[in-house]
Short mmCIF file of C-alpha atoms in Angstrom, two decimals:
data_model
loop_
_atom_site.label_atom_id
_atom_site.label_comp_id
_atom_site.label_asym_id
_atom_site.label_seq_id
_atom_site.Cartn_x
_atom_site.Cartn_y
_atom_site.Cartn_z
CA UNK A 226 0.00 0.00 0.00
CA UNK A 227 1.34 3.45 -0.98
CA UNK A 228 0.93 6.43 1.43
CA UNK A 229 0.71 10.14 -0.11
CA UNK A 230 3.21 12.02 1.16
CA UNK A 231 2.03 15.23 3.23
CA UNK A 232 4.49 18.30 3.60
CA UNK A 233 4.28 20.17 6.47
CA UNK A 234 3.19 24.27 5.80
CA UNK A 235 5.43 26.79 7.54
CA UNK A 236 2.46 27.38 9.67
CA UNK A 237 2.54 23.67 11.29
CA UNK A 238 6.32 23.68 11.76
CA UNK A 239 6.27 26.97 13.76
CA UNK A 240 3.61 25.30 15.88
CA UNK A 241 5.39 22.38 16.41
CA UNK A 242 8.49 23.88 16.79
CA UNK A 243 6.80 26.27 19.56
CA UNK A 244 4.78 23.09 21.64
CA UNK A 245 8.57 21.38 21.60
CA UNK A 246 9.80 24.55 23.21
CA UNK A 247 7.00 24.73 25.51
CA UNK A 248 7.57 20.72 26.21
CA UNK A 249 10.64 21.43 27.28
CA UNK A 250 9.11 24.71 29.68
CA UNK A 251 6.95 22.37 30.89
CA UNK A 252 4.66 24.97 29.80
CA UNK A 253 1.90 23.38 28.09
CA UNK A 254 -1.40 22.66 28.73
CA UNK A 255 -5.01 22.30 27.79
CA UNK A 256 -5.32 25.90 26.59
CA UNK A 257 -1.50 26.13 24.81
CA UNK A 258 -2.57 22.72 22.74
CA UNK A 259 -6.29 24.75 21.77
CA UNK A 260 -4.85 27.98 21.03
CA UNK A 261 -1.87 25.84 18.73
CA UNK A 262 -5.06 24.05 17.09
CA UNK A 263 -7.03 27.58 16.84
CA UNK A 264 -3.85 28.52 14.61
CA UNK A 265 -3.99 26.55 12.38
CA UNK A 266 -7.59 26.58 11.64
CA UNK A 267 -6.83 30.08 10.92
CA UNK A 268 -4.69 29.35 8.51
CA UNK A 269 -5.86 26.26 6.59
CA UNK A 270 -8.95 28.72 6.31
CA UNK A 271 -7.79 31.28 4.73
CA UNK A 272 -5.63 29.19 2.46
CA UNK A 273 -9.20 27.71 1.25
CA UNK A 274 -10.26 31.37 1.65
CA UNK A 275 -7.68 32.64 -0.80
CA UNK A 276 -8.36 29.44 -3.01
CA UNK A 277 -11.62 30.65 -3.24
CA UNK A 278 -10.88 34.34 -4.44
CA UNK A 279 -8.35 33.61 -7.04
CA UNK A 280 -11.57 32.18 -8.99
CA UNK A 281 -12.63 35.82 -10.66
CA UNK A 282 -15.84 34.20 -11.49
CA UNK A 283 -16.72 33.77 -8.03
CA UNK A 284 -16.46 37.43 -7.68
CA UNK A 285 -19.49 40.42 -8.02
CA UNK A 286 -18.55 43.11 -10.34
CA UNK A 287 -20.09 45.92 -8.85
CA UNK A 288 -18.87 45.53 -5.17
CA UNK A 289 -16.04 42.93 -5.73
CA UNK A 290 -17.13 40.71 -3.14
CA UNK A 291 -18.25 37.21 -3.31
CA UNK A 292 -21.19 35.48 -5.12
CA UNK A 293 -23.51 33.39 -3.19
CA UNK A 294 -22.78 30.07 -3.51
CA UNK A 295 -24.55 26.68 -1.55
CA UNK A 296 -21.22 25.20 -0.49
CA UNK A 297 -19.77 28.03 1.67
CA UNK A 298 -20.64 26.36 4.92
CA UNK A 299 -19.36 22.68 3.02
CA UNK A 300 -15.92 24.31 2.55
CA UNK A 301 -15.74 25.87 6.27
CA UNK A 302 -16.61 23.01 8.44
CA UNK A 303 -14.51 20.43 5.96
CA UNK A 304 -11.75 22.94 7.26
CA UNK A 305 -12.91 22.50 10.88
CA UNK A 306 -12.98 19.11 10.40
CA UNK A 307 -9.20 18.24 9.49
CA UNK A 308 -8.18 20.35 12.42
CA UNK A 309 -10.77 18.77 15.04
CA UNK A 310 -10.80 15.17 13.53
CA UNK A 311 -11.40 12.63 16.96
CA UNK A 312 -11.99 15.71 19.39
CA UNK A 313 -15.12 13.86 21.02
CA UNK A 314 -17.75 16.84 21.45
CA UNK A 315 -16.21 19.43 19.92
CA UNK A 316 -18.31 22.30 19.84
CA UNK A 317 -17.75 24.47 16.62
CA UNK A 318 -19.27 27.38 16.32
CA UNK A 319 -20.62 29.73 13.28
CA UNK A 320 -22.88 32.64 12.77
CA UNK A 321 -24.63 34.27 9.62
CA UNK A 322 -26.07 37.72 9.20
CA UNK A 323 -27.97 39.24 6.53
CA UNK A 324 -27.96 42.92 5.99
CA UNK A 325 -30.63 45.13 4.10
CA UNK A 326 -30.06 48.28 2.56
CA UNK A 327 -33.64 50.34 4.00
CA UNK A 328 -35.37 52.14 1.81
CA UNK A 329 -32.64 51.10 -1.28
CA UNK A 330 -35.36 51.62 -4.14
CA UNK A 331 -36.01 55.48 -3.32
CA UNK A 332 -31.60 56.05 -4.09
CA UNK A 333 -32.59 54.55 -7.76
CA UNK A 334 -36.23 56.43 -8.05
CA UNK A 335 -35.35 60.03 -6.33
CA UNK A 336 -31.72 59.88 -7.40
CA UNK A 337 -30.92 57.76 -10.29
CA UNK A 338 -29.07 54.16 -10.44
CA UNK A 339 -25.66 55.75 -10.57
CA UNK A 340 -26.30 56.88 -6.75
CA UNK A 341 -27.85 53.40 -5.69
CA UNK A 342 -24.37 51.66 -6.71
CA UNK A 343 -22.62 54.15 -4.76
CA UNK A 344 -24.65 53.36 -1.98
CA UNK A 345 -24.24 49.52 -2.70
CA UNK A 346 -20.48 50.22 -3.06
CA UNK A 347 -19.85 52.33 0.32
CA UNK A 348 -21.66 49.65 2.01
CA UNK A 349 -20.09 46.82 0.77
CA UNK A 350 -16.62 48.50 1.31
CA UNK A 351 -17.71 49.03 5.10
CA UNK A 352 -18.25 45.47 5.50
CA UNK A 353 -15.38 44.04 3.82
CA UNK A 354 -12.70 46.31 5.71
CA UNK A 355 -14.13 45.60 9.22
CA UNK A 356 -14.57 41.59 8.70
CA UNK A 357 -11.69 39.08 9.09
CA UNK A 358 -9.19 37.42 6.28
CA UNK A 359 -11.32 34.12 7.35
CA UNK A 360 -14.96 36.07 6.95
CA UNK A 361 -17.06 35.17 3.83
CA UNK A 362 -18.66 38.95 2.60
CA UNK A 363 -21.15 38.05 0.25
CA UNK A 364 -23.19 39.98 -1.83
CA UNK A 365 -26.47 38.15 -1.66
CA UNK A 366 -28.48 40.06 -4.74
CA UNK A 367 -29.96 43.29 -5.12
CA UNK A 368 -29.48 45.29 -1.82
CA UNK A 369 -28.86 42.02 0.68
CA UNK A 370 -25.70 41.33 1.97
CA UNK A 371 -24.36 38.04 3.66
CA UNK A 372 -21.91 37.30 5.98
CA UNK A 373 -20.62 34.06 7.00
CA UNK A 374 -18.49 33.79 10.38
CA UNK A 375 -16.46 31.01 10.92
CA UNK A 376 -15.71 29.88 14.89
CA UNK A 377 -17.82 32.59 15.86
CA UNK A 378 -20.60 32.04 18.74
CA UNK A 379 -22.83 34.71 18.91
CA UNK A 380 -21.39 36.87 21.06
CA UNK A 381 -18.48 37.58 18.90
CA UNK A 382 -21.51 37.94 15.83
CA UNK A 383 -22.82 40.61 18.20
CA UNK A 384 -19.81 42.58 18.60
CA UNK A 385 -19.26 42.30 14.64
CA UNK A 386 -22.62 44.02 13.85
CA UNK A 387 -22.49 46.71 16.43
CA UNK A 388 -18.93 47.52 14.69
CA UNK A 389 -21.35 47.34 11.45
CA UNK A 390 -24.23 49.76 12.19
CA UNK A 391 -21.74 52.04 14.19
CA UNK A 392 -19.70 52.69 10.68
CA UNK A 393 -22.62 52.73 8.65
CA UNK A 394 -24.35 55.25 11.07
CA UNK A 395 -21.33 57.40 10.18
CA UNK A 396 -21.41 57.15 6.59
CA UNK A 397 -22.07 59.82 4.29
CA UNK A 398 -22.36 59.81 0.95
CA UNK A 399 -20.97 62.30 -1.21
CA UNK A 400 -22.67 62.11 -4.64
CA UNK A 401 -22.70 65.25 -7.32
CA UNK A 402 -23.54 68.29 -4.62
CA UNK A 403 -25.99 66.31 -2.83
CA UNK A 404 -25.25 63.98 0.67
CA UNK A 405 -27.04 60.50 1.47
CA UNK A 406 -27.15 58.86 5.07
CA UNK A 407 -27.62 55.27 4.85
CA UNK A 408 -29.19 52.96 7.26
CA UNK A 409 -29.72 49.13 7.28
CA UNK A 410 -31.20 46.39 8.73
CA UNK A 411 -30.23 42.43 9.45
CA UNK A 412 -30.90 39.68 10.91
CA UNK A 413 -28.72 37.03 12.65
CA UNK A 414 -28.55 33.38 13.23
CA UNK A 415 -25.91 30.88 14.75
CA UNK A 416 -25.47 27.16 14.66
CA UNK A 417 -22.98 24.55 16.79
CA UNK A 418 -21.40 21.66 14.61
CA UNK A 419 -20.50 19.30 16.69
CA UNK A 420 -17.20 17.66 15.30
CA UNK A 421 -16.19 13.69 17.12
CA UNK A 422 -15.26 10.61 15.24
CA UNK A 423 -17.20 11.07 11.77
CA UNK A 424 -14.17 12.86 9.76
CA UNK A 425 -16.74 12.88 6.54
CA UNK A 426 -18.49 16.10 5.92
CA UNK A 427 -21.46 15.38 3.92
CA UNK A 428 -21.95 17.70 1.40
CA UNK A 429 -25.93 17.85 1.69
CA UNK A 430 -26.27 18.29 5.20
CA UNK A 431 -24.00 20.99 5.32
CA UNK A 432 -25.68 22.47 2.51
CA UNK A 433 -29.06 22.08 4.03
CA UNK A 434 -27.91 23.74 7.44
CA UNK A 435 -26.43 26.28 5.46
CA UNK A 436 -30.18 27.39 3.96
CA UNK A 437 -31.60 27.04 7.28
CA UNK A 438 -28.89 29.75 8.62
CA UNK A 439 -29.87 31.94 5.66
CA UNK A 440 -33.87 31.10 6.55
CA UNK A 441 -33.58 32.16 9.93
CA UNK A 442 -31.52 35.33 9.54
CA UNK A 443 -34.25 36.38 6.66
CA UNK A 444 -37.07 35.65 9.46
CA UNK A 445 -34.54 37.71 11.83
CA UNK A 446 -34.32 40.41 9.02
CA UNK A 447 -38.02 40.82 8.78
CA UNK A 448 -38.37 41.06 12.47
CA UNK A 449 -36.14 43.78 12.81
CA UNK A 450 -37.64 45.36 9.08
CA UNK A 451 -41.08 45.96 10.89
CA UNK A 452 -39.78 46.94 14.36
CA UNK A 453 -38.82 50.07 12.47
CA UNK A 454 -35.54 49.57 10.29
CA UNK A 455 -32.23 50.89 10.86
CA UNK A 456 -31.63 47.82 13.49
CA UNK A 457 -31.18 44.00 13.99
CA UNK A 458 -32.90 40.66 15.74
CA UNK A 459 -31.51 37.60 16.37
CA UNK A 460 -33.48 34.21 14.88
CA UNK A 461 -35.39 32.67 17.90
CA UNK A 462 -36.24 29.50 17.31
CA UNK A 463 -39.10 29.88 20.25
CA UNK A 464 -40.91 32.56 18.00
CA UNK A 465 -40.31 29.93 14.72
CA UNK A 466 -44.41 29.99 14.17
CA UNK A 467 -44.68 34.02 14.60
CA UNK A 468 -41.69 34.72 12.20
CA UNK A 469 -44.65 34.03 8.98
CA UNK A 470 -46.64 36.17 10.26
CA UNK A 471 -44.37 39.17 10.25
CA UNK A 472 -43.03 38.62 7.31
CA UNK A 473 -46.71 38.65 5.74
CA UNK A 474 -47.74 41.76 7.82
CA UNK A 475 -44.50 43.64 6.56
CA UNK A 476 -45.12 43.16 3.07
CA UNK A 477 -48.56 43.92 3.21
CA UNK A 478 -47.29 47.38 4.77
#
């Protein structure tokens, strides 16, 4: 039987050579061996990240950041997996939030389309200098935005979107003599993968948790679209039968 050989990146010889240098500290323990692991994840996920943007086609035009695509979720916790392969409950967390542009159609009605895709630009600049390497920015279509964030519970999602509406609340939009505020609205959901002895990722039940995140954050969305804009909710799953009704009452509005 013939074995592939695997080279080591730089990345997992400056870990290793660290946790020998440590060993010999008798310095390590539980939290030296996670942080070492957390590392690496970083890495290997923004060498898939990278991966990923060297395909141009993947890319929007307009804004220059990624398409939506079913298998974002697929490449993340195949990632996760090869870095937390036999840990028995492993708890891997990852949130999703979906951002609105309020009120985008009155930019391309009052003002013309050439001030809507500044507004779609400044906003998607704002959220692609304040997210991480590892972060997928997405735009979703029209004026929806998606973000996917990798080991992130949801109190790190929380502290993300306040950094969000806190730059977008200072925007202003310079646009032939005239100056736009912008305001937006999203929605937020989180799941926990549990990683253990199944190193497979299926494909289809990551995808189909993946549409559930986006289904939730949309219910989120409209929740915090008829509570007046300009804000954001986080997906309850103990208001899962009211979430239809709001989104029905909103578009009746």
């Amino acid at each position: 039987m013939q074995f592939q050989k695997k080279e080591l990146t730089k990345n997992q010889l400056r870990n290793i050579e660290l946790l020998i240098y440590l060993y010999e500290k008798d310095a390590v323990n539980d939290e030296v061996v996670e942080n070492l692991r957390q590392s690496e994840l970083e890495y290997a996920s923004l060498l898939d990240k990278y991966r990923l943007l060297e395909e141009k086609v993947n890319l929007d035009e307009k804004t220059n950041l990624l398409r939506m695509k079913n298998d974002y979720l697929t490449n993340i916790l195949k990632t996760a997996s090869r870095i937390y392969y036999g840990m028995k409950a492993k708890c891997y967390p990852v949130s999703f939030i979906r951002f609105d542009i309020d009120d985008f159609s009155k930019f391309n009605n009052l003002y013309g389309h050439d001030v809507g895709d500044e507004v779609l630009i400044h906003v998607a600049r704002i959220l692609k200098e304040n997210s991480r390497p590892t972060d997928y920015v997405i735009r979703f279509g029209g004026e929806e935005f998606d973000i996917i964030l990798p080991s992130t519970a949801i109190e790190g999602a929380l502290v993300y979107i306040d950094k969000i509406f806190s730059k977008i609340r200072d925007l202003e939009i310079h646009f032939h003599g005239k100056n736009f505020k912008v305001t937006v609205s999203s929605g937020i959901s989180h799941m926990i993968y549990e990683f253990g002895n199944a190193k497979i990722i299926e494909n289809q039940d990551a995808e189909i948790r993946f549409k559930q995140m986006q289904r939730e954050a949309d219910d989120a969305l409209y929740e915090a679209k008829s509570s007046g804009k300009n804000c954001y909710r986080i997906y309850d799953k103990l208001k899962k039968d009211e979430y239809s009704k709001i989104r029905q009452l909103y578009k009746k509005n």
